[in-house]
Coordinates of C-alpha atoms and ligand atoms in Angstrom, one line a residue:
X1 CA 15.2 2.9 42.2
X2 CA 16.7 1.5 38.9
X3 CA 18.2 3.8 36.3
X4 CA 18.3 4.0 32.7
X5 CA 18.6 6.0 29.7
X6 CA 15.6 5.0 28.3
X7 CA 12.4 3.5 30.1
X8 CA 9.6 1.8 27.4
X9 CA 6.3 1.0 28.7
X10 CA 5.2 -2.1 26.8
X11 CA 7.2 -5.1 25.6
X12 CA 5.0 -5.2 21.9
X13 CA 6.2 -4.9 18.0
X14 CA 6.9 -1.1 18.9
X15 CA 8.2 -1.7 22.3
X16 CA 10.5 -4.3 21.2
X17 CA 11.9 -2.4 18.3
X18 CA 12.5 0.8 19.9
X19 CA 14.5 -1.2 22.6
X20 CA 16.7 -2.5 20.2
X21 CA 17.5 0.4 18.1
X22 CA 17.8 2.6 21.5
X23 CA 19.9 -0.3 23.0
X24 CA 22.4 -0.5 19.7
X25 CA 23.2 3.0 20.1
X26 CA 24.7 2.5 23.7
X27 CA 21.6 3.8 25.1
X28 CA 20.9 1.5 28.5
X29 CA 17.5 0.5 27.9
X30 CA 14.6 -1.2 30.6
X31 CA 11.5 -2.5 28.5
X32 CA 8.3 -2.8 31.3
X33 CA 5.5 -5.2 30.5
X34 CA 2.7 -6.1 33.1
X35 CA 2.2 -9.7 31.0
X36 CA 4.2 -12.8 32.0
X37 CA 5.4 -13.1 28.3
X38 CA 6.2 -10.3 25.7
X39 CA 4.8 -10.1 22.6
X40 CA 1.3 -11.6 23.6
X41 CA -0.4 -9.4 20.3
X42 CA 2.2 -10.9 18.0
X43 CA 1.9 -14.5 19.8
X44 CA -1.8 -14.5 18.3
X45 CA -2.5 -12.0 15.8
X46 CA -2.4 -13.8 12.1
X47 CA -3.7 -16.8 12.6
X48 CA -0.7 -17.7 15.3
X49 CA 1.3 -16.8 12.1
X50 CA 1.6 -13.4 12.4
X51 CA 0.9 -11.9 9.1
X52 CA 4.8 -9.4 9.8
X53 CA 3.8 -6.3 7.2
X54 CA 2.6 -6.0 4.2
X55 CA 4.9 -5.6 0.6
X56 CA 3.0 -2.8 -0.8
X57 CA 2.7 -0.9 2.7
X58 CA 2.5 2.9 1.8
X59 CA 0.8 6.2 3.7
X60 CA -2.2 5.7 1.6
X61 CA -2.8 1.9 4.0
X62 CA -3.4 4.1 7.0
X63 CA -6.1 6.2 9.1
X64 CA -5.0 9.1 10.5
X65 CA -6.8 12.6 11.2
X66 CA -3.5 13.7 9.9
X67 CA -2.9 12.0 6.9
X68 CA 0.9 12.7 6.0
X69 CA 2.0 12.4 9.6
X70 CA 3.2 8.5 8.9
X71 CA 4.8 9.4 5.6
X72 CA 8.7 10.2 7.1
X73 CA 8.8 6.9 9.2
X74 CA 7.6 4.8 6.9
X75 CA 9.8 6.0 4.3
X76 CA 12.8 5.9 6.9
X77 CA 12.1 2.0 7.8
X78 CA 10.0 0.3 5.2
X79 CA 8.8 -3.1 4.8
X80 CA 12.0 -3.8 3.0
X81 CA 14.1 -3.0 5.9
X82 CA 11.8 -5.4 8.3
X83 CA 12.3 -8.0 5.6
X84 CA 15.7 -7.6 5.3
X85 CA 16.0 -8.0 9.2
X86 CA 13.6 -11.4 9.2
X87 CA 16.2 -12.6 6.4
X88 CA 19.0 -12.0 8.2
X89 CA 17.8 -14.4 11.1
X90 CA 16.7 -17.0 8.7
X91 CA 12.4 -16.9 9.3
X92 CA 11.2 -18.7 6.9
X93 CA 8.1 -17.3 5.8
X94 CA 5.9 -16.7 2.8
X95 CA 3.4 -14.3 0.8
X96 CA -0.2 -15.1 1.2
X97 CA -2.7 -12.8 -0.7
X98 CA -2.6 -8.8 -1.7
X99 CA 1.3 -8.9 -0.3
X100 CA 0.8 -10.0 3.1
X101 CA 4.1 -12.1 4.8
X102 CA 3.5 -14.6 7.3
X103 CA 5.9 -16.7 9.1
X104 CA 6.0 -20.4 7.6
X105 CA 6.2 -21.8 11.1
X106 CA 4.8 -19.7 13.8
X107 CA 4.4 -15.9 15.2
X108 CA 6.8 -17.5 18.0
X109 CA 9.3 -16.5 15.4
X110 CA 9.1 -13.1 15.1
X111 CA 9.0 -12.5 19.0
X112 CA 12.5 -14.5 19.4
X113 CA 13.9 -12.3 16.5
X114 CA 13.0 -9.4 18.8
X115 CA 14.2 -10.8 21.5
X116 CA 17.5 -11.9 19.8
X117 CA 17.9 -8.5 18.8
X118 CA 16.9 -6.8 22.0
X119 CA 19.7 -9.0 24.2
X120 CA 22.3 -7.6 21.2
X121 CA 21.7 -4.5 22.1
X122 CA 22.3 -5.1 25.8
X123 CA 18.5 -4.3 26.5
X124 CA 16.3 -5.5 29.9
X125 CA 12.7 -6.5 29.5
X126 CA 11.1 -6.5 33.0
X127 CA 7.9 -9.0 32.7
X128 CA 4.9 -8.7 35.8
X129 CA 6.1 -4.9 36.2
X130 CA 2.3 -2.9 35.5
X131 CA 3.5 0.8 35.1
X132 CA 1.0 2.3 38.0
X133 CA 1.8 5.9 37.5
X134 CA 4.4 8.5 35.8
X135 CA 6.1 11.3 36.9
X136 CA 8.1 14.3 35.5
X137 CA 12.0 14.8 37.5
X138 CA 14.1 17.3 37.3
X139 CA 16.5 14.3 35.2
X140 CA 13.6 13.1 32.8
X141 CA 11.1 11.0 34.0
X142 CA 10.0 8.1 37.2
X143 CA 7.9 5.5 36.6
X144 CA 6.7 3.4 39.4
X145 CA 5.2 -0.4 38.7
X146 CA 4.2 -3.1 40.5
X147 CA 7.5 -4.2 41.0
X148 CA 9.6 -0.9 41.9
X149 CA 10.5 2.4 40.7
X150 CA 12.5 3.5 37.6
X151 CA 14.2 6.6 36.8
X152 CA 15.1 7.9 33.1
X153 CA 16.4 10.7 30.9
X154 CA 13.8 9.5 27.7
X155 CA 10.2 7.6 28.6
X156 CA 8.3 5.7 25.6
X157 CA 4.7 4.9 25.7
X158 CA 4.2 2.1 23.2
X159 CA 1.4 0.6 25.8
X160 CA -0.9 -0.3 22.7
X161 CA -4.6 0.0 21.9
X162 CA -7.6 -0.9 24.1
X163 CA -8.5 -4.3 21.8
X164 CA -8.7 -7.1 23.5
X165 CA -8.7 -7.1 27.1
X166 CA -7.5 -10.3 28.1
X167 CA -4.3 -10.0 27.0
X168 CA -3.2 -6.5 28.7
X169 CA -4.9 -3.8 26.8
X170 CA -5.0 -0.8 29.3
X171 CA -5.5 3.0 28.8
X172 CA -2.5 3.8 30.7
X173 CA -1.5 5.5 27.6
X174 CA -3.9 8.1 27.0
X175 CA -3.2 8.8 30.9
X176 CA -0.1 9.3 30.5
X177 CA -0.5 11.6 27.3
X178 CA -3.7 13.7 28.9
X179 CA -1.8 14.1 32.3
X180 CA 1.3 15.8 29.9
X181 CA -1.3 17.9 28.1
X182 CA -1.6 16.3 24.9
X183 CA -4.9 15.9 23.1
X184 CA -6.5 12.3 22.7
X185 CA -8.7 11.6 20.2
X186 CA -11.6 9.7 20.8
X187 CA -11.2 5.8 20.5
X188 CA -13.1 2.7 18.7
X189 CA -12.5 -0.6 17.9
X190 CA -11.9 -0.9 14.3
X191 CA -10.9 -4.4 11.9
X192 CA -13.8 -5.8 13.9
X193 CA -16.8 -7.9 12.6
X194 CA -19.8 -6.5 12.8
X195 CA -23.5 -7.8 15.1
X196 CA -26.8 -7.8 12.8
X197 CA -30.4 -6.9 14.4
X198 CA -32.1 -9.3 15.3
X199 CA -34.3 -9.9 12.5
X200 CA -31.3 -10.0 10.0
X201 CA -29.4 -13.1 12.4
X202 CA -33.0 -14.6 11.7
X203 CA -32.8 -14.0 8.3
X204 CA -29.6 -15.3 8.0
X205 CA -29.9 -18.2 10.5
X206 CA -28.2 -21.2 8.6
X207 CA -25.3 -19.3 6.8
X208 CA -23.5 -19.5 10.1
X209 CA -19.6 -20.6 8.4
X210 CA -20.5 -19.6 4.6
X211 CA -18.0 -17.5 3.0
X212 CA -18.4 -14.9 -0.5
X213 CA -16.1 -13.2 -2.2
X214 CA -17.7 -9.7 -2.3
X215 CA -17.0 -5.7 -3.3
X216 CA -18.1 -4.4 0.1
X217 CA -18.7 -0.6 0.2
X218 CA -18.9 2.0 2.8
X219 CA -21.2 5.0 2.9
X220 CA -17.9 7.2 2.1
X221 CA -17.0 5.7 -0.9
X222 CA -14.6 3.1 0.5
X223 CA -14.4 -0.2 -1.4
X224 CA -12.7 -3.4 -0.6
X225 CA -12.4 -6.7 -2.5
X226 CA -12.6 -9.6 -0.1
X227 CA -14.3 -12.3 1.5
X228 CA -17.3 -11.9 4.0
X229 CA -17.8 -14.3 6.2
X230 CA -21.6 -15.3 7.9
X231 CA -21.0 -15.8 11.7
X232 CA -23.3 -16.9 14.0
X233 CA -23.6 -12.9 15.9
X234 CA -23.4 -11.4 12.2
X235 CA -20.6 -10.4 9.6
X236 CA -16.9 -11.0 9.9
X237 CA -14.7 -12.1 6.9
X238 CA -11.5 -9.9 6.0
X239 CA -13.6 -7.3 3.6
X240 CA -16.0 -6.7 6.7
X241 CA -13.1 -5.8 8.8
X242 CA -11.4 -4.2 6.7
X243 CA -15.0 -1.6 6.0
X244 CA -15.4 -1.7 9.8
X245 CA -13.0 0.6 10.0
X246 CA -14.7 3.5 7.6
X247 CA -18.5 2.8 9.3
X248 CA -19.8 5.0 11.9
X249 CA -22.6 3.7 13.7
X250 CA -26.2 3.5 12.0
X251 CA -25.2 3.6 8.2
X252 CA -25.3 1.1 6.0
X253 CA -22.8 -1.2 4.1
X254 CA -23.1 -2.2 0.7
X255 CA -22.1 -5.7 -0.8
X256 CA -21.9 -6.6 -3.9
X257 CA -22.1 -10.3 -4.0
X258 CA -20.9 -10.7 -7.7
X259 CA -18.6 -8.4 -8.5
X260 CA -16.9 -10.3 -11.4
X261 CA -20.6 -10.7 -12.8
X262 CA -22.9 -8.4 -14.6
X263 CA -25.8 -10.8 -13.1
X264 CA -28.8 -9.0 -15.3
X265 CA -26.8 -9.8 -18.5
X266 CA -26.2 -13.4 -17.5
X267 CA -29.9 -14.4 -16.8
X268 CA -30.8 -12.8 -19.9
X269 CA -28.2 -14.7 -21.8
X270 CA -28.9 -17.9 -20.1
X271 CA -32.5 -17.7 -20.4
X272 CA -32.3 -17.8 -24.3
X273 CA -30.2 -21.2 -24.2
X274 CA -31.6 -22.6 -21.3
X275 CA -35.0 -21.0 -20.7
X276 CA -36.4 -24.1 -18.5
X277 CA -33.7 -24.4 -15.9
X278 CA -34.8 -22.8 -12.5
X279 CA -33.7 -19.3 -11.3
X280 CA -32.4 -21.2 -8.3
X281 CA -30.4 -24.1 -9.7
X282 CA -29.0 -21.1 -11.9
X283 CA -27.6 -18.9 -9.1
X284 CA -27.0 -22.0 -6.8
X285 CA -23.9 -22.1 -9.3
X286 CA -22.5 -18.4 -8.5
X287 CA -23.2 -18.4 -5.0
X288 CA -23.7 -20.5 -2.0
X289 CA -28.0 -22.3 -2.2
X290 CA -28.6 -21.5 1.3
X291 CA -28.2 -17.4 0.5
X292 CA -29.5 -17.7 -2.6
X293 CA -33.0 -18.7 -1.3
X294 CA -32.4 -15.8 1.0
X295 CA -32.2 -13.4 -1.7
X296 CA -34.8 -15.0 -3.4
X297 CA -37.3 -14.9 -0.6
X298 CA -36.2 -11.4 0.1
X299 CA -37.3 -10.2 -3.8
X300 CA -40.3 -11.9 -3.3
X301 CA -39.8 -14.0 -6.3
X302 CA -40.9 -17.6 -6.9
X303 CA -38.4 -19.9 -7.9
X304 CA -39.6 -20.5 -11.8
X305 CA -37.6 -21.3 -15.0
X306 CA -36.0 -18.4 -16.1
X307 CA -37.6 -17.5 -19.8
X308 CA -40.9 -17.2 -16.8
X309 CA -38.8 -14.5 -15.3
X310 CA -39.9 -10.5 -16.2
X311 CA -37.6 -8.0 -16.8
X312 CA -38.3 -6.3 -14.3
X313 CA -38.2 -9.7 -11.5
X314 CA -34.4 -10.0 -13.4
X315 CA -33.5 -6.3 -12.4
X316 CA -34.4 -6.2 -9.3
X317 CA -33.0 -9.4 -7.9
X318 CA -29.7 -8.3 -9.9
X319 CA -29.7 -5.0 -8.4
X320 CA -30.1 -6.4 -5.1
X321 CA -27.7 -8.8 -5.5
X322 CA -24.9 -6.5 -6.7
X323 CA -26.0 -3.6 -4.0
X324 CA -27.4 -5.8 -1.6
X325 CA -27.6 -2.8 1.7
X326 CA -27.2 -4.1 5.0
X327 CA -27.4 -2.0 8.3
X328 CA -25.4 -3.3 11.5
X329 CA -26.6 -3.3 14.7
X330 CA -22.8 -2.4 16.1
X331 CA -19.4 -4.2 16.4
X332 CA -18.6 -6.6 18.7
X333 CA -16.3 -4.2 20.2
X334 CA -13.1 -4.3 22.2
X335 CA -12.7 -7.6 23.0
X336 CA -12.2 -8.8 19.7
X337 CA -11.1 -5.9 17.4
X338 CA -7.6 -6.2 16.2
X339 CA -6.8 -2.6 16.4
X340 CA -8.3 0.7 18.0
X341 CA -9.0 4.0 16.1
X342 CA -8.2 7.6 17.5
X343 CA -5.8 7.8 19.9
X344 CA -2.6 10.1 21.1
X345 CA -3.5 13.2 18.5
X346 CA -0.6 13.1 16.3
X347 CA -0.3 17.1 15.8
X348 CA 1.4 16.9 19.5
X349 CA 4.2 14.8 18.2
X350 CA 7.1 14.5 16.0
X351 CA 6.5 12.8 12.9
X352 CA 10.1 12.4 12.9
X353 CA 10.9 11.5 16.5
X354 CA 8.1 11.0 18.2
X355 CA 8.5 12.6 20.5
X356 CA 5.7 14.7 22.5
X357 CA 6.3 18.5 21.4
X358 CA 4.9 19.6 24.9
X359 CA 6.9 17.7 27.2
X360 CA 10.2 16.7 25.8
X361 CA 12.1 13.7 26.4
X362 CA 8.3 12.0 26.0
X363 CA 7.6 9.1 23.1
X364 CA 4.6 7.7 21.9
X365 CA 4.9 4.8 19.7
X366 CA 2.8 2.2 17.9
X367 CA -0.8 1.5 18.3
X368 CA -1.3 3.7 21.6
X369 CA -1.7 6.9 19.0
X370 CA -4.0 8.2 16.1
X371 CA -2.4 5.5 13.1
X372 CA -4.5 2.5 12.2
X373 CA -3.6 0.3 9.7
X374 CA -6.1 -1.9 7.3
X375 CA -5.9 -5.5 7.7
X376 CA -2.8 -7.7 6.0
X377 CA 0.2 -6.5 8.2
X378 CA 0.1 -2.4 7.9
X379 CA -0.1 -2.1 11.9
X380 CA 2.9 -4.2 12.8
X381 CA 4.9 -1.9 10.0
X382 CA 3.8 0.9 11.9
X383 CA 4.9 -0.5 14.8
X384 CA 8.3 -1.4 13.2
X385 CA 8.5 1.8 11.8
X386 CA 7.3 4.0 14.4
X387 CA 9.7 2.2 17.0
X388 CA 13.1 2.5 14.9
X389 CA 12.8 6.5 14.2
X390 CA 11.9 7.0 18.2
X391 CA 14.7 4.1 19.1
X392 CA 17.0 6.2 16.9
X393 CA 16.3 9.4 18.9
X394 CA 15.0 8.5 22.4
Ligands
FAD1 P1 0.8 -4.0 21.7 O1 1.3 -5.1 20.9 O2 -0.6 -4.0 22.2 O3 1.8 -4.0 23.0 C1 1.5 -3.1 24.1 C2 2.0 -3.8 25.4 O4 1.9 -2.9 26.4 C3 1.3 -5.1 25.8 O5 2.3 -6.1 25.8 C4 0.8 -4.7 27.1 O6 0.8 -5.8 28.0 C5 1.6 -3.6 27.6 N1 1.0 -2.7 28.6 C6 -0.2 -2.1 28.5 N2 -0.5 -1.4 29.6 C7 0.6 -1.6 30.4 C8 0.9 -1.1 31.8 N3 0.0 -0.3 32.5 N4 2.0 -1.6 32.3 C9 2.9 -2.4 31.7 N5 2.6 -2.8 30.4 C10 1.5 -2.4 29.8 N6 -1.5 -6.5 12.9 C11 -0.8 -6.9 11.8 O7 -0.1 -6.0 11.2 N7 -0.8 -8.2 11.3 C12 -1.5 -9.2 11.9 O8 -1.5 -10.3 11.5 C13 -2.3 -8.8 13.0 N8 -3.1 -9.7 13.6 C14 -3.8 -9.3 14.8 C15 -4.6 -10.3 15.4 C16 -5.3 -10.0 16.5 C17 -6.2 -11.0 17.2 C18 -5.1 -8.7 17.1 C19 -5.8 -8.3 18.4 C20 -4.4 -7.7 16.5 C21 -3.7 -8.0 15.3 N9 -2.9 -7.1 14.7 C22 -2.2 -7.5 13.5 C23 -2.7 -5.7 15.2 C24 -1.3 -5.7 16.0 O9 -1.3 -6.8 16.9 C25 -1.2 -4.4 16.7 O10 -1.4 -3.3 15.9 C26 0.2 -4.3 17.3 O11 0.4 -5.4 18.2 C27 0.4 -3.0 18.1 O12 1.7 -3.0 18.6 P2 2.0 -2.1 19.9 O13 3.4 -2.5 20.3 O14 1.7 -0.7 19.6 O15 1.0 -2.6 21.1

């Protein structure tokens, strides 16, 4: 049986982090991972660039039944600090859209950073060891993995969500927090594109690859300004993930296909300085031809010159267009949502620690609890975050 200070279960962005802040204040520190590499979520996520966090990160970026439980950490550790970090070991890196920081060369990067900073602070990061089962001791905690038994004074879960299966997703964390009494709210995969019904994938057969720029709306009001993306199983694009996680199964989502556009007023315009061009060749201009005989078709409108075109033809294809309604069948799930919804409930911890207020000397950490991030580098923050105020208490 090996001893430490401090056991972490999971070698990810919150993993890591705690490790090293524990480790740098002379905590001894064992980091337990059942993959072969650490880091396999940061290895992939971004492109392979790993978009780091996010310049404007604040509490408002965030789902969470409790709403101001992320508000201390993130104001403790801020995307500043994690800047100021990647600066000090030289990543070169650079801002892509709406404040999101990727690495110039490769999410490789930010894993060795971790690493760098984790053997600094003297900590251990045991690869092939799957935490099988945890136990409370009269000194703090055991865990037993497939490699051997460890004993320690402060455990942290930062075992991650359920996305993505392949690369070591496993519930061990909501066992861990239900077998110490702590609530668990129910999980989904969220930042997820979404499957059509099967007559809408017909409908949409061809579009397969096209992307819009769109306003895409949720039935509670939530708007964001992105692209969509057509895939062959449905709708994916960064605005659809980013609504995916504000859709509960059976409602609708709207998109607004131009939403620079007042479309009405520009056929009318149009039609009285060039009456004879087609409705078609018109809107083949503003969006791609392929959806626009789609939407045609869909109005039941023929393709005529535009001063042929009623008032009321003009309204209701611009109506449609700018709140065109679309119902998904479902997500495609777990295996490949970036994040998962729900979670440890966070009422049971600190919002300062972390810690688990029934069963002390107990952390939970990153994505394994009720904090979900929109898209463009929120969740790693979290992570960051979330592991530097439990690393500076564990
Ligand atoms: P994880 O990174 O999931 O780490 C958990 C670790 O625990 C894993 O290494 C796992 O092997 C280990 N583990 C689990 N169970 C056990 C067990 N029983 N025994 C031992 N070890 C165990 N977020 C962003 O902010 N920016 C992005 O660019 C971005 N891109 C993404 C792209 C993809 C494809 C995906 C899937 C996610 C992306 N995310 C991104 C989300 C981000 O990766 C996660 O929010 C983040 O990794 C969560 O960190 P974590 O440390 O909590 O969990």
């Amino acid at each position: 049986m090996q001893e430490f200070d401090v056991v972490i279960i999971g070698a990810g962005a919150a993993g890591l982090m705690a490790a090293a802040t524990a480790g740098y204040r002379g905590r001894s520190v064992a980091v337990l991972d059942m993959g072969k590499k650490p880091g396999r979520k940061i290895l992939i996520s971004g492109g392979g660039r790993c978009n780091f966090t996010n310049e404007y990160a604040s509490p408002d970026n965030y789902l969470c039944q409790n709403p101001h439980f992320v508000k201390s950490c993130l104001s403790r550790y801020t995307q500043h600090d994690f800047i100021e970090l990647v600066d000090r070991h030289g990543l070169a890196y650079h801002h892509k859209t709406l404040g999101q920081l990727f690495c110039d060369n490769s999410a490789q990067d930010i894993v060795d950073i971790l690493l760098t900073e984790c053997e600094w602070a003297g900590v251990q990061v045991m690869l092939r060891s799957e935490v099988l089962a945890v136990s409370k001791t009269d000194a703090g905690y055991q865990i037993n993995t497939s490699a051997g038994s460890y004993q320690c004074q402060s455990l942290v879960v930062a075992s991650g969500g359920l996305t993505m299966p392949k690369l070591g997703a496993s519930p061990i964390g909501y066992k861990i927090a239900e077998q110490f009494g702590l609530k668990v709210l129910p999980t989904c995969a969220a930042l997820v594109p979404f499957t059509l019904h099967d007559h809408d994938k017909q409908r949409f057969d061809g579009l397969s690859g096209v992307s819009v720029d769109c306003l895409v709306s949720s039935e509670d009001g939530t708007q964001f300004r992105e692209n969509i993306l057509f895939t062959h199983r449905g709708l994916s694009g960064p605005a659809i993930l980013q609504i995916s996680s504000f859709w509960q199964a059976g409602q609708a989502i709207t998109i607004n296909l131009l939403p620079e556009l007042n479309l009405a007023e520009h056929i009318h315009t149009l039609r009285e300085q060039q009456g004879q061009k087609s409705l078609k060749n018109t809107l083949s201009v503003l969006l791609p031809k392929r959806l626009i005989e789609i939407m045609i078709a869909q109005n039941d409108i023929p393709d005529k010159a535009l001063n042929q075109l009623t008032h009321g033809e003009i309204d209701s294809l611009a109506n449609y267009i700018h709140q065109w309604q679309i119902k998904p069948n479902g997500t495609e799930g777990y295996r490949t949502a970036e994040v998962t919804l729900g979670g440890v409930d966070t009422d049971e911890l600190s919002s300062k620690t972390f810690e688990a207020k029934k069963a002390p000397g107990l952390f939970f950490i990153g994505e394994v609890i009720d904090v979900t991030g929109w898209l463009g580098g929120y969740n790693f923050q979290f992570a960051w975050s979330s592991g530097v105020a439990c690393g500076g208490a564990a």
